[in-house]
PDB file of C-alpha atoms in Angstrom:
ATOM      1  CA  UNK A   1      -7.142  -9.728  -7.043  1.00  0.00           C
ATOM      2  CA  UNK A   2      -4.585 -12.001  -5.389  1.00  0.00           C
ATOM      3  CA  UNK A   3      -3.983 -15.306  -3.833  1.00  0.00           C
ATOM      4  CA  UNK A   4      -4.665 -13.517   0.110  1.00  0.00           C
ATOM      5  CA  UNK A   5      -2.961 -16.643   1.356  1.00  0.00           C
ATOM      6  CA  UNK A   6      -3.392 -15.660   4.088  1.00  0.00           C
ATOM      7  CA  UNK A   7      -5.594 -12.447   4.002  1.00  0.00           C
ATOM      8  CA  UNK A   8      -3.510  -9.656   6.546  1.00  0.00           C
ATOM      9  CA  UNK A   9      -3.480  -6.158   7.864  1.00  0.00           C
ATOM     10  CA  UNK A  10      -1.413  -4.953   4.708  1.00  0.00           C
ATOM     11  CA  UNK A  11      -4.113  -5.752   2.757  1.00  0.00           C
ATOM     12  CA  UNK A  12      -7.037  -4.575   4.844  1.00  0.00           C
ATOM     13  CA  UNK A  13      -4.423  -0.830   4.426  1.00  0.00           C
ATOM     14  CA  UNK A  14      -4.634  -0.796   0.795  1.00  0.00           C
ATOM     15  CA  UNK A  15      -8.179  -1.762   0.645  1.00  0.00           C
ATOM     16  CA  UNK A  16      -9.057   1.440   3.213  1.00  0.00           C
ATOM     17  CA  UNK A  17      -6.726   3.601   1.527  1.00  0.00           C
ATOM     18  CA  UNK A  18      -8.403   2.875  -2.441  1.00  0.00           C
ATOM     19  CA  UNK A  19     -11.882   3.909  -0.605  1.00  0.00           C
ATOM     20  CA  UNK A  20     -10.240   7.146   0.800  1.00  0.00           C
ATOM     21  CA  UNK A  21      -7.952   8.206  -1.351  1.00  0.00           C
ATOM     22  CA  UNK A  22      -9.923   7.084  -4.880  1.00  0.00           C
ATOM     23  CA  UNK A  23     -13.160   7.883  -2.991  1.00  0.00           C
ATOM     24  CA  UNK A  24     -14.097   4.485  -4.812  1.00  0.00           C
ATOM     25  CA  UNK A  25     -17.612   3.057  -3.781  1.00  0.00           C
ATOM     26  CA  UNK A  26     -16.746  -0.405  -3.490  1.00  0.00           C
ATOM     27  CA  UNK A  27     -13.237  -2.558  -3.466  1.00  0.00           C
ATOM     28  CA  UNK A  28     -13.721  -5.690  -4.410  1.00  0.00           C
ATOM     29  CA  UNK A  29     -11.037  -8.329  -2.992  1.00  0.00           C
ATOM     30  CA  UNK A  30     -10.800 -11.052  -5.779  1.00  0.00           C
ATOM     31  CA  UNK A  31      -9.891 -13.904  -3.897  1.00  0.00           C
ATOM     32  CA  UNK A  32      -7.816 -16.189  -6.686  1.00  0.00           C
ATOM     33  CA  UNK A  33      -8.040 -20.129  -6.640  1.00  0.00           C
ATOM     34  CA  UNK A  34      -3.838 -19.938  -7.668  1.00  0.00           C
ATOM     35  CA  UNK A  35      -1.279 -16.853  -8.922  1.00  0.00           C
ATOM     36  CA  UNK A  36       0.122 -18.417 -12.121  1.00  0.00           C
ATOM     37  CA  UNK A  37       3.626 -17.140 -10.615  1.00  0.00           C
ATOM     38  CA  UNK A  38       4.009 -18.851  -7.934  1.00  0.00           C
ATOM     39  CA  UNK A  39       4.861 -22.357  -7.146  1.00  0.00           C
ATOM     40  CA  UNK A  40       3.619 -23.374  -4.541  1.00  0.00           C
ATOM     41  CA  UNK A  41      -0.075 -24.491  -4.411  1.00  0.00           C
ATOM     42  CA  UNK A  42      -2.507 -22.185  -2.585  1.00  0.00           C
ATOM     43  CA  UNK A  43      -4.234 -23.135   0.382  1.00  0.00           C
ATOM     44  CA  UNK A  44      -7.588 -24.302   0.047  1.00  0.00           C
ATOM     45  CA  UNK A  45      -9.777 -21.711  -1.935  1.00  0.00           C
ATOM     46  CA  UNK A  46     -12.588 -22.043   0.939  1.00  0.00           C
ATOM     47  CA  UNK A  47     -11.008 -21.267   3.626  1.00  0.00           C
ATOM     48  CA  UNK A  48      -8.988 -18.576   2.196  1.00  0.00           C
ATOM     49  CA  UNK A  49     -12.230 -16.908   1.221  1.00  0.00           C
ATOM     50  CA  UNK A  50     -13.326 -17.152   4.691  1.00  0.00           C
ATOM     51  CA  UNK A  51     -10.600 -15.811   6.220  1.00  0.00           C
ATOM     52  CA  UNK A  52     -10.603 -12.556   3.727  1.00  0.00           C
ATOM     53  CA  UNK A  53     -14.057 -11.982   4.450  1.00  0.00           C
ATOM     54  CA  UNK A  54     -13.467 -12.519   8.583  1.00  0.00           C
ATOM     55  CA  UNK A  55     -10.409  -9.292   7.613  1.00  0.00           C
ATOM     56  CA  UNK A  56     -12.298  -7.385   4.985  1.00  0.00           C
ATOM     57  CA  UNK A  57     -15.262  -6.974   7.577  1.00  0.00           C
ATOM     58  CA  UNK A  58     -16.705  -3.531   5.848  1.00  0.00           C
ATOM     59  CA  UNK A  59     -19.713  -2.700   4.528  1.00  0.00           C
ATOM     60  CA  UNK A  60     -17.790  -1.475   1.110  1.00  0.00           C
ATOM     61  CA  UNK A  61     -15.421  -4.081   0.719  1.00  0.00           C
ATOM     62  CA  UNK A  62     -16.956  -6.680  -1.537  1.00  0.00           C
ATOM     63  CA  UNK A  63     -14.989 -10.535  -1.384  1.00  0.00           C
ATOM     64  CA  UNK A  64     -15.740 -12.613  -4.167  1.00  0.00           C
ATOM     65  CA  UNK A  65     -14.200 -15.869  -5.888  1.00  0.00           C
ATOM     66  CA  UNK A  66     -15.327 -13.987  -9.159  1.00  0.00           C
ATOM     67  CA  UNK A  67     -12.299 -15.381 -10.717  1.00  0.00           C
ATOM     68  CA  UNK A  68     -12.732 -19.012 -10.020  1.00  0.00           C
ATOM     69  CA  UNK A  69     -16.274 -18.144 -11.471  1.00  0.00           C
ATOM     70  CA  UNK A  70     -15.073 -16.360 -14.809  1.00  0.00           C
ATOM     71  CA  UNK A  71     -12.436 -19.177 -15.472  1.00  0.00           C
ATOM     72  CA  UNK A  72      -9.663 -16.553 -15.391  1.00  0.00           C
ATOM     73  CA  UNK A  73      -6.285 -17.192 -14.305  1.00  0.00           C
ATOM     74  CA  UNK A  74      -4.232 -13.901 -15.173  1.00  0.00           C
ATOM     75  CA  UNK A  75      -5.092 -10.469 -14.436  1.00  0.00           C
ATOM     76  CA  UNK A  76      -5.632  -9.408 -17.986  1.00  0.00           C
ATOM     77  CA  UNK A  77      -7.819 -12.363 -18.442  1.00  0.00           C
ATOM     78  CA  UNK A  78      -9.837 -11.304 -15.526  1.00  0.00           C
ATOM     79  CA  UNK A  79      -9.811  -7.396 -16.359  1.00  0.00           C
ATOM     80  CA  UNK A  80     -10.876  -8.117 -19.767  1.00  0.00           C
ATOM     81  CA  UNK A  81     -14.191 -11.001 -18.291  1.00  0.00           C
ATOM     82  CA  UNK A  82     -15.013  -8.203 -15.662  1.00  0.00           C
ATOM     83  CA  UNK A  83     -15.163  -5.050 -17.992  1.00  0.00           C
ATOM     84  CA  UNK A  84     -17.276  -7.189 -20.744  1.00  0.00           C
ATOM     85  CA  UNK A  85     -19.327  -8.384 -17.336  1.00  0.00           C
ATOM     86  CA  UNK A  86     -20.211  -5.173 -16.008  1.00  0.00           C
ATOM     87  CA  UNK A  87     -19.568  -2.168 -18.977  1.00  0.00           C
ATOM     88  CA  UNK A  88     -20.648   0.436 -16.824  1.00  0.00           C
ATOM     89  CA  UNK A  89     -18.256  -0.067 -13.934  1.00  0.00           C
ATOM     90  CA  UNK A  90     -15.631   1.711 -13.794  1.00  0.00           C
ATOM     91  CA  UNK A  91     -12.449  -0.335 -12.660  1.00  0.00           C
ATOM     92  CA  UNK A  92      -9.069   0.363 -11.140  1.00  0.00           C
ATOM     93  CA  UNK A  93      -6.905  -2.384 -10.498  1.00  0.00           C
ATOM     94  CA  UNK A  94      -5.241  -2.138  -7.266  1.00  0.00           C
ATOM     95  CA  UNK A  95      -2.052  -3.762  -6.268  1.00  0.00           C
ATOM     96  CA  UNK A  96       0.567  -3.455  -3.926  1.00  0.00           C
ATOM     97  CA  UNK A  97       3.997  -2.006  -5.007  1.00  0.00           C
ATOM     98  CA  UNK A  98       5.673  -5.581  -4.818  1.00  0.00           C
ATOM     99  CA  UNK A  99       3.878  -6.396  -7.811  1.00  0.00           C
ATOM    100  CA  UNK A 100       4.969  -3.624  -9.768  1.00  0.00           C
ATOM    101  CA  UNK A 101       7.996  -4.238  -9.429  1.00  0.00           C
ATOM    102  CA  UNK A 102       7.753  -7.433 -10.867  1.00  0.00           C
ATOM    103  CA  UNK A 103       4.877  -6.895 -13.331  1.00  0.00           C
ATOM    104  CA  UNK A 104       6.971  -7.104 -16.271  1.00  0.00           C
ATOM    105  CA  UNK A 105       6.858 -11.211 -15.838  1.00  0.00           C
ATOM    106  CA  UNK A 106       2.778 -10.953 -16.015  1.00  0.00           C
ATOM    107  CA  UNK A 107       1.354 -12.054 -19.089  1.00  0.00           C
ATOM    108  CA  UNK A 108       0.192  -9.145 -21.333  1.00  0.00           C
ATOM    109  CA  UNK A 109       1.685  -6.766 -18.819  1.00  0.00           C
ATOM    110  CA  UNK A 110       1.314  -3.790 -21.158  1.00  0.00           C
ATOM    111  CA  UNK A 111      -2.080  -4.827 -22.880  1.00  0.00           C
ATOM    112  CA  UNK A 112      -3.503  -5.464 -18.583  1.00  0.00           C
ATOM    113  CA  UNK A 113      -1.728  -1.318 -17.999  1.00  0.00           C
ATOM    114  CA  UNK A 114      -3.538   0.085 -21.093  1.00  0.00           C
ATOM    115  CA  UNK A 115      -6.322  -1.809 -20.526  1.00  0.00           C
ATOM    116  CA  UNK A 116      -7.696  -0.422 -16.598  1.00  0.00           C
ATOM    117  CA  UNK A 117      -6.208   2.402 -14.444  1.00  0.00           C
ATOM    118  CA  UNK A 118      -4.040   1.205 -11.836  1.00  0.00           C
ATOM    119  CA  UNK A 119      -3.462   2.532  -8.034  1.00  0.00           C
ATOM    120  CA  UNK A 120      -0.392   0.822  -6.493  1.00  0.00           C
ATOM    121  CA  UNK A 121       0.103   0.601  -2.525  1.00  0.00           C
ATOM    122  CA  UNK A 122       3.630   1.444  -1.059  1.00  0.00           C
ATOM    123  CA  UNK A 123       4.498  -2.017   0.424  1.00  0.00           C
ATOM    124  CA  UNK A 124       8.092  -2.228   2.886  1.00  0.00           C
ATOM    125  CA  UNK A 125      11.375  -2.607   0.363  1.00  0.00           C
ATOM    126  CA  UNK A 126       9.406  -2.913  -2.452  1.00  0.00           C
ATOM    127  CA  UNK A 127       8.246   0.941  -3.530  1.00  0.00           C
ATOM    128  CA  UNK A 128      11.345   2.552  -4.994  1.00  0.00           C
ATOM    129  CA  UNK A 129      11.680  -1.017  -6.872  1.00  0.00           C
ATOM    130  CA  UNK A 130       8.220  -0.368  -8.293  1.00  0.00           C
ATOM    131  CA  UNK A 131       9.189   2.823  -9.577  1.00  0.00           C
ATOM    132  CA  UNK A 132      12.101   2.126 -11.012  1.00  0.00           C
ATOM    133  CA  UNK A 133      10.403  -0.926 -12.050  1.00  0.00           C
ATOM    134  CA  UNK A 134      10.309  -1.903 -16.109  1.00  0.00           C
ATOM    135  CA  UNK A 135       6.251  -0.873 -15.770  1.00  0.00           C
ATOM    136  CA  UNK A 136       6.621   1.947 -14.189  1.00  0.00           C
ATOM    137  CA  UNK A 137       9.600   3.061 -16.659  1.00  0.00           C
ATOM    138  CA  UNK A 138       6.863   2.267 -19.335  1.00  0.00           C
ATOM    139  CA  UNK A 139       3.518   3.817 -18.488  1.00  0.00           C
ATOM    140  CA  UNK A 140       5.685   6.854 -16.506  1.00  0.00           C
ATOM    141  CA  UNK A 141       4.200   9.579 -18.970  1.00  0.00           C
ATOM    142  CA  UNK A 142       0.440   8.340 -18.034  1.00  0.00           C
ATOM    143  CA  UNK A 143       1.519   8.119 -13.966  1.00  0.00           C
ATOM    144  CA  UNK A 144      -1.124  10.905 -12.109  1.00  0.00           C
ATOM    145  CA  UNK A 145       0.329  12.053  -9.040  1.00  0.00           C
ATOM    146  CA  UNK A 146      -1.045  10.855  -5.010  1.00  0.00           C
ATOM    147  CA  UNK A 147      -2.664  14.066  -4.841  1.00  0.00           C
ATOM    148  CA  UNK A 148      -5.370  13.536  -7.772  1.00  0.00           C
ATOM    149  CA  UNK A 149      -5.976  10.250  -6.978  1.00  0.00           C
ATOM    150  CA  UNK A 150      -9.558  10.751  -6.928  1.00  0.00           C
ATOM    151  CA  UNK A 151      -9.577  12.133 -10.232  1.00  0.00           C
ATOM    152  CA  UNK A 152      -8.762   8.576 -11.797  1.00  0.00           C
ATOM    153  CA  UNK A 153     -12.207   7.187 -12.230  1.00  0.00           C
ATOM    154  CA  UNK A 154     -12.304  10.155 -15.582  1.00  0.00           C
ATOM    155  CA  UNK A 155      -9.682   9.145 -16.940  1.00  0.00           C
ATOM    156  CA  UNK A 156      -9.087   6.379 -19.598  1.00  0.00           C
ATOM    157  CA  UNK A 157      -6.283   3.784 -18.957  1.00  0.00           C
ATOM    158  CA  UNK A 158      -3.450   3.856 -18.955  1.00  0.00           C
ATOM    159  CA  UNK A 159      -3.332   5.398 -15.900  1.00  0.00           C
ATOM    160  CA  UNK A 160      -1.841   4.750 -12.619  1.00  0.00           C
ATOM    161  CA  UNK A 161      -1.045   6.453  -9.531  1.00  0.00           C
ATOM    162  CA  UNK A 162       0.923   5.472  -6.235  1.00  0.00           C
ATOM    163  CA  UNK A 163      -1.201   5.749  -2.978  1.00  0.00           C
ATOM    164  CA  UNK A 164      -0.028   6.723   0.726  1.00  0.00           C
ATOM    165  CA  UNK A 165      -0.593   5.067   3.575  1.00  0.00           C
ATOM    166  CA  UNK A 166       0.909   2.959   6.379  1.00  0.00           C
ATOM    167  CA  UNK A 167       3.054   0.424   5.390  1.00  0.00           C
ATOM    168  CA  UNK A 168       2.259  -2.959   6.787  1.00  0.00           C
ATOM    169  CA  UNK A 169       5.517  -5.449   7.280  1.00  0.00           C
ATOM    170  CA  UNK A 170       3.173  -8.320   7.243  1.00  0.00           C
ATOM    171  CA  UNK A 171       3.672 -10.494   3.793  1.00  0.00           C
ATOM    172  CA  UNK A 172       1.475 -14.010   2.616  1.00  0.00           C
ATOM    173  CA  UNK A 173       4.811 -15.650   2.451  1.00  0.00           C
ATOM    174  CA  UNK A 174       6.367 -14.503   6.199  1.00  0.00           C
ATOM    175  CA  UNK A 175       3.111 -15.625   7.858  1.00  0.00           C
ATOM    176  CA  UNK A 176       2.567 -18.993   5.728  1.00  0.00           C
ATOM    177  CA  UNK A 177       6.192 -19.580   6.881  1.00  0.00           C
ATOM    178  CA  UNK A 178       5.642 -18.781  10.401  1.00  0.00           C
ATOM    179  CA  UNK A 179       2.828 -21.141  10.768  1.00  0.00           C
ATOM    180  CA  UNK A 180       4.962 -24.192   8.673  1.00  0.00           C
TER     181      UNK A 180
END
C-alpha cells in the first residue's frame, strides 16, 4: 500500500525484489486515495492509478484501488478488510525502510506487526534508522534473517525480514517537488 504519488523506480525495486526474494506469486500495489500522515492532499486518485500501472507493467504485479474500495484508511484497517476478504491468502506487507522507521506514529502499529508478516526494502538514509527504529526494537526477537526470506509465507506474524536490493534515490516527495 501507499500513496505512489508519483509511482517511481524505487518502487518498481521493491516490488521485483518481494517476487524474487519471497518467491511471492503476486504483489499487489495498493494504490491509497490519501496516507493519514501526511498533509498534503494526494494527487488525483485516477491518475495516480494510471501512472502505477504504466510502472508496475508485469504480469505478477497486481494495481488495485482495493483500499478506496474497502473504505480503509490505515494499514491495519486494510490488513484486517483484506485477510477477512480473502482467508486463504497469505499476506506480507511490504514497505520500504523509511516507513519503519517511522512506524511507531501508525495507528495500531503493534496490533498491524502481529497481525501480517512484514518484508521491509532498504531505502537511501533511511535503513539503519529502521533498525534502530522503535518497531524494529519491538518485534526484533520475531525478525528472520535476508537469507530465509522465502521461508516467510509458513510462518505466523509477527514476522518480518529486511530485503536486498538496489537502492533507488528517487522519493514521492523529491519528484512532486521537482515538478512544483
Amino acid at each position: 500500500g501507499g500513496s505512489f504519488d508519483p509511482p517511481h523506480e524505487g518502487h518498481r525495486l521493491l516490488g521485483e525484489a518481494a517476487l524474487k526474494q519471497l518467491q511471492a506469486d503476486f504483489v499487489w500495489w495498493l494504490v491509497s486515495p490519501q496516507n493519514p500522515l501526511k498533509e498534503t492532499k494526494a494527487g488525483a486518485a485516477d491518475a495516480r492509478l494510471a501512472a502505477t500501472r504504466a510502472l508496475a507493467n508485469h504480469p505478477k504485479f497486481i494495481v488495485s484501488n482495493e483500499e478506496a474500495r474497502l473504505g480503509t484508511q490505515y494499514a491495519v484497517d486494510t490488513v484486517r478488510a483484506l485477510q477477512a476478504r480473502y482467508p486463504h491468502v497469505t499476506f506480507i506487507w511490504l514497505i520500504g525502510a523509511d516507513n519503519l522507521a517511522q512506524m511507531h506514529h501508525w495507528k495500531d502499529w503493534q496490533e498491524l506487526m502481529s497481525g501480517v508478516a512484514m518484508a521491509v526494502y532498504p531505502r537511501p538514509g533511511a535503513t539503519l534508522k529502521a533498525l534502530s527504529s522503535p518497531a524494529a526494537h519491538k518485534f526484533a526477537a520475531y525478525r528472520l534473517p535476508s537469507a530465509a526470506a522465502a521461508q516467510m509465507r509458513h510462518y505466523q506474524a509477527p514476522v518480518w525480514t529486511m530485503l536486498q536490493g538496489a537502492q533507488s534515490q528517487q522519493s514521492s516527495t523529491a519528484l512532486r517537488k521537482s515538478k512544483g
